[in-house]
Amino acid sequence: MAKLNEEDKQSAGFWVTQEAPIHSDNPIPTATSPAPDILRCAYMELIVTDLAASREFYVDVLGLYVTTEDDEAIYLRSTEEFIHHNLVLRKGPVAAVAAFSYRVRTPEDLDRAVTFYEELGCEVRRNPDGFVTGIGDSVRVVDPLGFPYEFFYQTEHTERMSWRYDLHIPGELVRLDHFNQITPDVPRAVGFMQNLGFRVTEDIQDNEGTVYAAWMRRKPTVHDTAMTGGDGPRMHHVCFATHEKHNILAICDKLGSLRRSDAIERGPGRHGVSNAFYLYLRDPDGHRVEVYTQDYYTGDPDNPVVTWDVHDNQRRDWWGNPVVPSWYTDGSLVLDLDGNPQPVVARTDDSEMAVTIGADGFSYTREGDEEKGFKLGNTL
Amino acid sequence: MAKLNEEDKQSAGFWVTQEAPIHSDNPIPTATSPAPDILRCAYMELIVTDLAASREFYVDVLGLYVTTEDDEAIYLRSTEEFIHHNLVLRKGPVAAVAAFSYRVRTPEDLDRAVTFYEELGCEVRRNPDGFVTGIGDSVRVVDPLGFPYEFFYQTEHTERMSWRYDLHIPGELVRLDHFNQITPDVPRAVGFMQNLGFRVTEDIQDNEGTVYAAWMRRKPTVHDTAMTGGDGPRMHHVCFATHEKHNILAICDKLGSLRRSDAIERGPGRHGVSNAFYLYLRDPDGHRVEVYTQDYYTGDPDNPVVTWDVHDNQRRDWWGNPVVPSWYTDGSLVLDLDGNPQPVVARTDDSEMAVTIGADGFSYTREGDEEKGFKLGNTL
Amino acid sequence: MAKLNEEDKQSAGFWVTQEAPIHSDNPIPTATSPAPDILRCAYMELIVTDLAASREFYVDVLGLYVTTEDDEAIYLRSTEEFIHHNLVLRKGPVAAVAAFSYRVRTPEDLDRAVTFYEELGCEVRRNPDGFVTGIGDSVRVVDPLGFPYEFFYQTEHTERMSWRYDLHIPGELVRLDHFNQITPDVPRAVGFMQNLGFRVTEDIQDNEGTVYAAWMRRKPTVHDTAMTGGDGPRMHHVCFATHEKHNILAICDKLGSLRRSDAIERGPGRHGVSNAFYLYLRDPDGHRVEVYTQDYYTGDPDNPVVTWDVHDNQRRDWWGNPVVPSWYTDGSLVLDLDGNPQPVVARTDDSEMAVTIGADGFSYTREGDEEKGFKLGNTL
Amino acid sequence: MAKLNEEDKQSAGFWVTQEAPIHSDNPIPTATSPAPDILRCAYMELIVTDLAASREFYVDVLGLYVTTEDDEAIYLRSTEEFIHHNLVLRKGPVAAVAAFSYRVRTPEDLDRAVTFYEELGCEVRRNPDGFVTGIGDSVRVVDPLGFPYEFFYQTEHTERMSWRYDLHIPGELVRLDHFNQITPDVPRAVGFMQNLGFRVTEDIQDNEGTVYAAWMRRKPTVHDTAMTGGDGPRMHHVCFATHEKHNILAICDKLGSLRRSDAIERGPGRHGVSNAFYLYLRDPDGHRVEVYTQDYYTGDPDNPVVTWDVHDNQRRDWWGNPVVPSWYTDGSLVLDLDGNPQPVVARTDDSEMAVTIGADGFSYTREGDEEKGFKLGNTL
């Protein structure tokens, strides 16, 4: 792990440094025009093939609040949200992501977004009435990594349901926390996101310099989005936060009662990366949804960057529980601005799954362990 | 599932009946003398090969309270216990269980224990000074199933630590909850335990009448001990209860911090059987320890018996998360009254692991599912 | 505190002894016929003046499950109950308690109940069809203390909702835990209850030998009922248990959202007595309902009796938060077998409220403190 | 409530508007030079009269981590902090606050702080080596409200203990959340803080236009500091956050076990303002410490401002539990830059305590209630 020296190692088994460039041999050029000032990930527009089935999952099971809905789309928000929505479910022929949408600080940041992406040669569209209900003037682009990104400031306000405990359920989702994107070349993606104003908070590397994943933030949490190495562009997951860990367990319990436990893909568990307690679900179209709680504040400019060794078996699950293969391999298609799926490009760097699990992979629980972990050997 | 009729099926996917004889083709004869009146499982005497390593696990990691200790043995109790101990760790050459010890209602029940087991032809020893520190007049037997059982009434009282929150840790173990024993012939074992005064609360069966496991109680919880089908006699696990689910998660988090996550064998998860939240650990000798919370009251004589279909993927984990093979195959030896390991007899009935996981096994999430569950296929 | 010696004092500030007679100068005679074998407190029949308002409170707010209902009565149960109900709400002209109902071990225990109470000269009625829906052969008496007690064995079974997480709410009530009765002469009441087969687990006394309250159990928890000193016979409260502390907090949060926070009378807090986490509510008729979690196992015959000093400010709230006066003074009337309110007799012993709070009362946080506690002085 | 119209009222009982000027008749002049860019409240320097007693409270009871210490001062941090400390305990003759310290975004913001405060005529001192251990170049001022404020950027980094679950306690404090200041003229103070770059998130007003308190933030939580109306300048409290509500309850339980329950001044409870779960403690010098969890994200520029009616009994405790008088009246002195206590000026506006509790006060649980709340009447 070239960038990591023994003196940077922390007592819990990872390395801490200041944010350093993750070197890319194939960088996206740096725009000369300023990036828009992004506040936070705000909502995802998901294409679903069966609107009723999706409504049952997100509303009846997960308890998101319906701001408005019609035959074509459902607009949902989490408990403490005051903007119009955090999730749009839109009926369509192919399950995919239509937009990763971010809120910017001012209306003028939309002009900056247009200039910034046009300079990079991206397709850019602006709609002063918004692309979806409840959102005003918006810019949508296909970014240099192939993802459909949206930026907006104007939005209808809704009532925060935080004080409406009479409506809360045991598995209450209180906040949209982050997106996670799959991309073949993580260093290239990270470099671009840094130019867009994101800061790296954590990453996974190996001693040979391969970067397997990186977490990046605008708001002061561990991330607004992450880049996960794999065939892409695809969406890995969208994540909502709960207040407490038992809220996440309650979602599992409820899925069991509904005889839908097969919607639980991985977890619950404790992440090494982010230190959050987590659960991964799959919606009726296979879109992955994370539920997550209790990462940490990252808002200082010199926030230490945490780097994990890809062979550390506690990096993705602090308890060493196995990552199921589907979690590494499956992802959702993303659409271009005309609604057509973006082609998927294969990752050429080492795959995290290949280097860590299965016949040829290696993971340790304690650095220096020379054999495969007891648990991986028994479960995969 | 011969004994189960559609009208007994509950909405959550299992069957409920009154306690019925689990038929055995090879029953242990019924004693004519009365069984001792057992109050509850009280402590386990464990032989460990490295007393210091075991002390670190049970005291430093799990936080059990040391009542007393010397170079040969450590006497431990859980937070709310007022008898001398719930666990004895004794140094020995072979990791094994020296005694499953139960408290009886009166001193006179020891006489009954002697008569009861002698009538059955078992080896019986009585020590008016107790076999271990802190326990008085005691009877030890090798029962007809090959397990070393102890009965006692007299014990030194200790201080309940329930009000000593200044000493509690995040993963506080408050109570010894139950034992779990591995035996080749579950119906035979259940019949014997019913004669000893235990009542069945839950079991796992299939439509062909094979019984894979059964849970039995004296105190009004789901069990004081369970019989798990497998090569035996062996000990499957000893279980301590916590107050809340986060206490169990805290144990996992702590093991991660200590880089001992490989001590986590299975879970945390929610059981179908018992409805409790659970975690399975392995101590330094491989002895399995469960941590568990929130089963239910079973003390009424007509308490409904819950029967689970062995093919129901939610029976052992309500969330459908896989049971690791080691959980099915591994167990601790048990000793005879001279301290020699009891020979292990192979199970001849179907194995739960074989019928539910792997190439030939089958489990469903929803009754009527015709293909293997998504999750099992991906993870085992 | 005559019965308490310094050597019995525990590190947390109370005294522990074996169960000793609480002396009464005016005892109820001991029956020569055997007492019925009581399993547990099973349900309370409450007379309410506005059935719709009570339904809203117990069903819509507290989430109890309706087993059946009609225009005159609603039959409710908690999550893990399998008998027909734990609470009957019956419309009537005067808010009161019609029955404290206990389940007995066998049908024959009803014969014993008849003989036992008739020998004591009590009014006894037996109804082979039960006095309420869902309950069979039952005996109702006005006991020597003036309370309407019921005993039954036969009951319709219902589905345990423990596995129906899809129906659970954040403040889920899982179990009927206990009753609490107000009686003028606590030693007299305790003696009678001991004759009925109850065992004392905790009490509150002073150095002059006054007994202010005592907790007594049949099932192995801290109590099935308690005797609280005051003008009586009256009902102090009925208590339901939750699984975790956050469930209790969720009830408070929900009441706030419904702008019904004035239904919260006292708490939430941690009891000294019982070590449970608690909350006291008042229903629309003023009937007091406790919600409670995490007391301890008391099922051994030599279970240590915990005695608290009435002047210990942590005996009723471990955090020293004040007990509101209404909690000491208010209670529900109880009915005779014809439905008429029993006359209330004034307590002549010292009142706990008078000796501990207000101008003349005294409470300490640390034994030996010579001035009134900081907190009491500031808040009452 | 002049600024509040019926159409702005939310279903939970408060009003929501965009941030509007809180009018002051006696404003502090607006500086023409730019304010420093403040990141967050970072630490408080507390003068304590008995360093050992304070260490016991903050380290042994509350579990803060000692970064370094000597005979004169102890430097403490919370679990997830990476800067040198969040609290300095310094031995001194008079219990007081020596500094409310904020971290700024860049070293250059210190120059801005100097210019900004000098323009306002404040006393300003700069120490390139820092005023305390672990902090570099710093500016200290007495602000126009009389409070000693500090600004710094440079700091030694420490290890985040978030992953060190082996060291965590049940009442783990994970983050410094906010300060709270007492000032006689809230509108005047709010106006000044807005000029310093703070934004109002919530406030308490009445229909006559009196402002009783206001919460203001830089980081995107409900506050970095609040202004509470009262005799001032004084410090009302410093607040640390936990992850979950049970962590706060654990602190209460532990204080009970240590027979220090009189350190609990108010709570635990649920705030109306901020929606957080809270507890107020008093340290050995009487300095007030809040423990708090689960407020909400406020980082968007158009974050709705929540205004509470001073007569709403749920504004300060959502459950309607009474605010003890000491909470309104007591506060810590603050020091000038020479270490002398600042003189305290009496509030002339209405006092929140006077208008809401006691003989002349009025609070409602439901708007329109015409009598005093049941609970207040019974407890105060």
GROMACS .gro file of N, CA, C and O in nm, chain C residues 275-324:
model
  200
 1035ASN      N    1  -3.585  -0.255   3.949
 1035ASN     CA    2  -3.482  -0.222   3.852
 1035ASN      C    3  -3.537  -0.203   3.711
 1035ASN      O    4  -3.462  -0.193   3.614
 1036ALA      N    5  -3.668  -0.196   3.696
 1036ALA     CA    6  -3.727  -0.183   3.563
 1036ALA      C    7  -3.729  -0.038   3.516
 1036ALA      O    8  -3.732   0.056   3.596
 1037PHE      N    9  -3.731  -0.022   3.385
 1037PHE     CA   10  -3.752   0.108   3.322
 1037PHE      C   11  -3.902   0.128   3.308
 1037PHE      O   12  -3.973   0.036   3.267
 1038TYR      N   13  -3.954   0.245   3.342
 1038TYR     CA   14  -4.100   0.260   3.357
 1038TYR      C   15  -4.156   0.389   3.301
 1038TYR      O   16  -4.085   0.487   3.279
 1039LEU      N   17  -4.287   0.389   3.288
 1039LEU     CA   18  -4.365   0.507   3.250
 1039LEU      C   19  -4.505   0.489   3.308
 1039LEU      O   20  -4.561   0.378   3.301
 1040TYR      N   21  -4.564   0.595   3.361
 1040TYR     CA   22  -4.703   0.589   3.407
 1040TYR      C   23  -4.791   0.681   3.324
 1040TYR      O   24  -4.761   0.800   3.309
 1041LEU      N   25  -4.899   0.626   3.273
 1041LEU     CA   26  -4.997   0.701   3.195
 1041LEU      C   27  -5.129   0.704   3.270
 1041LEU      O   28  -5.152   0.623   3.361
 1042ARG      N   29  -5.215   0.794   3.230
 1042ARG     CA   30  -5.353   0.797   3.281
 1042ARG      C   31  -5.446   0.785   3.161
 1042ARG      O   32  -5.433   0.861   3.065
 1043ASP      N   33  -5.538   0.689   3.165
 1043ASP     CA   34  -5.630   0.671   3.052
 1043ASP      C   35  -5.741   0.776   3.060
 1043ASP      O   36  -5.743   0.859   3.152
 1044PRO      N   37  -5.834   0.778   2.964
 1044PRO     CA   38  -5.934   0.887   2.963
 1044PRO      C   39  -6.020   0.892   3.089
 1044PRO      O   40  -6.075   0.998   3.122
 1045ASP      N   41  -6.032   0.781   3.162
 1045ASP     CA   42  -6.106   0.783   3.288
 1045ASP      C   43  -6.015   0.807   3.408
 1045ASP      O   44  -6.063   0.804   3.522
 1046GLY      N   45  -5.887   0.825   3.383
 1046GLY     CA   46  -5.795   0.842   3.494
 1046GLY      C   47  -5.736   0.711   3.546
 1046GLY      O   48  -5.651   0.713   3.634
 1047HIS      N   49  -5.779   0.597   3.492
 1047HIS     CA   50  -5.714   0.471   3.530
 1047HIS      C   51  -5.565   0.481   3.495
 1047HIS      O   52  -5.529   0.525   3.387
 1048ARG      N   53  -5.483   0.435   3.588
 1048ARG     CA   54  -5.338   0.447   3.567
 1048ARG      C   55  -5.285   0.320   3.499
 1048ARG      O   56  -5.316   0.207   3.540
 1049VAL      N   57  -5.204   0.339   3.396
 1049VAL     CA   58  -5.142   0.229   3.322
 1049VAL      C   59  -4.992   0.249   3.328
 1049VAL      O   60  -4.942   0.356   3.294
 1050GLU      N   61  -4.921   0.146   3.371
 1050GLU     CA   62  -4.776   0.152   3.366
 1050GLU      C   63  -4.727   0.078   3.243
 1050GLU      O   64  -4.788  -0.019   3.199
 1051VAL      N   65  -4.616   0.126   3.188
 1051VAL     CA   66  -4.543   0.051   3.086
 1051VAL      C   67  -4.404   0.034   3.142
 1051VAL      O   68  -4.348   0.128   3.201
 1052TYR      N   69  -4.344  -0.084   3.119
 1052TYR     CA   70  -4.237  -0.129   3.207
 1052TYR      C   71  -4.151  -0.228   3.131
 1052TYR      O   72  -4.201  -0.303   3.047
 1053THR      N   73  -4.022  -0.229   3.158
 1053THR     CA   74  -3.938  -0.332   3.094
 1053THR      C   75  -3.814  -0.361   3.177
 1053THR      O   76  -3.760  -0.273   3.244
 1054GLN      N   77  -3.774  -0.489   3.173
 1054GLN     CA   78  -3.644  -0.532   3.225
 1054GLN      C   79  -3.631  -0.532   3.376
 1054GLN      O   80  -3.540  -0.471   3.432
 1055ASP      N   81  -3.725  -0.608   3.440
 1055ASP     CA   82  -3.696  -0.643   3.578
 1055ASP      C   83  -3.613  -0.772   3.576
 1055ASP      O   84  -3.534  -0.791   3.482
 1056TYR      N   85  -3.626  -0.860   3.671
 1056TYR     CA   86  -3.534  -0.974   3.678
 1056TYR      C   87  -3.605  -1.101   3.723
 1056TYR      O   88  -3.717  -1.096   3.774
 1057TYR      N   89  -3.539  -1.214   3.704
 1057TYR     CA   90  -3.592  -1.346   3.737
 1057TYR      C   91  -3.595  -1.364   3.889
 1057TYR      O   92  -3.497  -1.338   3.958
 1058THR      N   93  -3.710  -1.412   3.938
 1058THR     CA   94  -3.727  -1.427   4.083
 1058THR      C   95  -3.775  -1.567   4.121
 1058THR      O   96  -3.824  -1.587   4.233
 1059GLY      N   97  -3.761  -1.664   4.030
 1059GLY     CA   98  -3.832  -1.790   4.047
 1059GLY      C   99  -3.772  -1.889   4.146
 1059GLY      O  100  -3.832  -1.994   4.171
 1060ASP      N  101  -3.654  -1.863   4.200
 1060ASP     CA  102  -3.597  -1.958   4.295
 1060ASP      C  103  -3.662  -1.939   4.433
 1060ASP      O  104  -3.691  -1.825   4.472
 1061PRO      N  105  -3.680  -2.050   4.506
 1061PRO     CA  106  -3.748  -2.038   4.636
 1061PRO      C  107  -3.674  -1.948   4.734
 1061PRO      O  108  -3.737  -1.888   4.822
 1062ASP      N  109  -3.544  -1.939   4.721
 1062ASP     CA  110  -3.465  -1.856   4.812
 1062ASP      C  111  -3.427  -1.723   4.748
 1062ASP      O  112  -3.326  -1.662   4.784
 1063ASN      N  113  -3.510  -1.681   4.653
 1063ASN     CA  114  -3.484  -1.552   4.588
 1063ASN      C  115  -3.469  -1.442   4.693
 1063ASN      O  116  -3.557  -1.423   4.777
 1064PRO      N  117  -3.360  -1.368   4.691
 1064PRO     CA  118  -3.338  -1.267   4.795
 1064PRO      C  119  -3.444  -1.157   4.791
 1064PRO      O  120  -3.481  -1.110   4.684
 1065VAL      N  121  -3.492  -1.119   4.908
 1065VAL     CA  122  -3.589  -1.010   4.919
 1065VAL      C  123  -3.514  -0.879   4.933
 1065VAL      O  124  -3.425  -0.866   5.018
 1066VAL      N  125  -3.549  -0.784   4.851
 1066VAL     CA  126  -3.484  -0.653   4.851
 1066VAL      C  127  -3.570  -0.556   4.931
 1066VAL      O  128  -3.688  -0.540   4.902
 1067THR      N  129  -3.511  -0.492   5.029
 1067THR     CA  130  -3.584  -0.393   5.108
 1067THR      C  131  -3.519  -0.256   5.091
 1067THR      O  132  -3.398  -0.242   5.101
 1068TRP      N  133  -3.603  -0.160   5.064
 1068TRP     CA  134  -3.558  -0.022   5.043
 1068TRP      C  135  -3.599   0.064   5.161
 1068TRP      O  136  -3.710   0.050   5.213
 1069ASP      N  137  -3.514   0.157   5.195
 1069ASP     CA  138  -3.544   0.257   5.296
 1069ASP      C  139  -3.638   0.360   5.234
 1069ASP      O  140  -3.610   0.414   5.127
 1070VAL      N  141  -3.748   0.389   5.301
 1070VAL     CA  142  -3.845   0.484   5.245
 1070VAL      C  143  -3.782   0.621   5.220
 1070VAL      O  144  -3.829   0.698   5.136
 1071HIS      N  145  -3.675   0.651   5.292
 1071HIS     CA  146  -3.611   0.782   5.275
 1071HIS      C  147  -3.506   0.784   5.164
 1071HIS      O  148  -3.447   0.888   5.136
 1072ASP      N  149  -3.484   0.668   5.103
 1072ASP     CA  150  -3.388   0.663   4.992
 1072ASP      C  151  -3.456   0.722   4.868
 1072ASP      O  152  -3.551   0.665   4.814
 1073ASN      N  153  -3.406   0.833   4.825
 1073ASN     CA  154  -3.467   0.905   4.714
 1073ASN      C  155  -3.459   0.829   4.582
 1073ASN      O  156  -3.524   0.866   4.485
 1074GLN      N  157  -3.381   0.723   4.576
 1074GLN     CA  158  -3.369   0.646   4.452
 1074GLN      C  159  -3.456   0.520   4.454
 1074GLN      O  160  -3.454   0.443   4.359
 1075ARG      N  161  -3.534   0.499   4.561
 1075ARG     CA  162  -3.612   0.374   4.570
 1075ARG      C  163  -3.719   0.366   4.463
 1075ARG      O  164  -3.743   0.262   4.405
 1076ARG      N  165  -3.785   0.478   4.434
 1076ARG     CA  166  -3.894   0.476   4.335
 1076ARG      C  167  -3.849   0.531   4.200
 1076ARG      O  168  -3.907   0.500   4.099
 1077ASP      N  169  -3.747   0.612   4.200
 1077ASP     CA  170  -3.685   0.655   4.076
 1077ASP      C  171  -3.535   0.657   4.098
 1077ASP      O  172  -3.485   0.738   4.177
 1078TRP      N  173  -3.467   0.567   4.034
 1078TRP     CA  174  -3.324   0.545   4.051
 1078TRP      C  175  -3.245   0.671   4.017
 1078TRP      O  176  -3.132   0.687   4.061
 1079TRP      N  177  -3.306   0.757   3.937
 1079TRP     CA  178  -3.240   0.882   3.897
 1079TRP      C  179  -3.278   0.998   3.989
 1079TRP      O  180  -3.236   1.111   3.965
 1080GLY      N  181  -3.356   0.967   4.092
 1080GLY     CA  182  -3.393   1.070   4.188
 1080GLY      C  183  -3.495   1.169   4.136
 1080GLY      O  184  -3.517   1.273   4.199
 1081ASN      N  185  -3.557   1.141   4.023
 1081ASN     CA  186  -3.659   1.235   3.975
 1081ASN      C  187  -3.782   1.226   4.063
 1081ASN      O  188  -3.816   1.119   4.114
 1082PRO      N  189  -3.853   1.337   4.083
 1082PRO     CA  190  -3.961   1.339   4.182
 1082PRO      C  191  -4.082   1.256   4.142
 1082PRO      O  192  -4.115   1.245   4.024
 1083VAL      N  193  -4.143   1.197   4.241
 1083VAL     CA  194  -4.272   1.130   4.224
 1083VAL      C  195  -4.379   1.237   4.237
 1083VAL      O  196  -4.384   1.308   4.338
 1084VAL      N  197  -4.463   1.251   4.136
 1084VAL     CA  198  -4.565   1.357   4.143
 1084VAL      C  199  -4.670   1.318   4.247
 1084VAL      O  200  -4.702   1.200   4.263
   0.00000   0.00000   0.00000
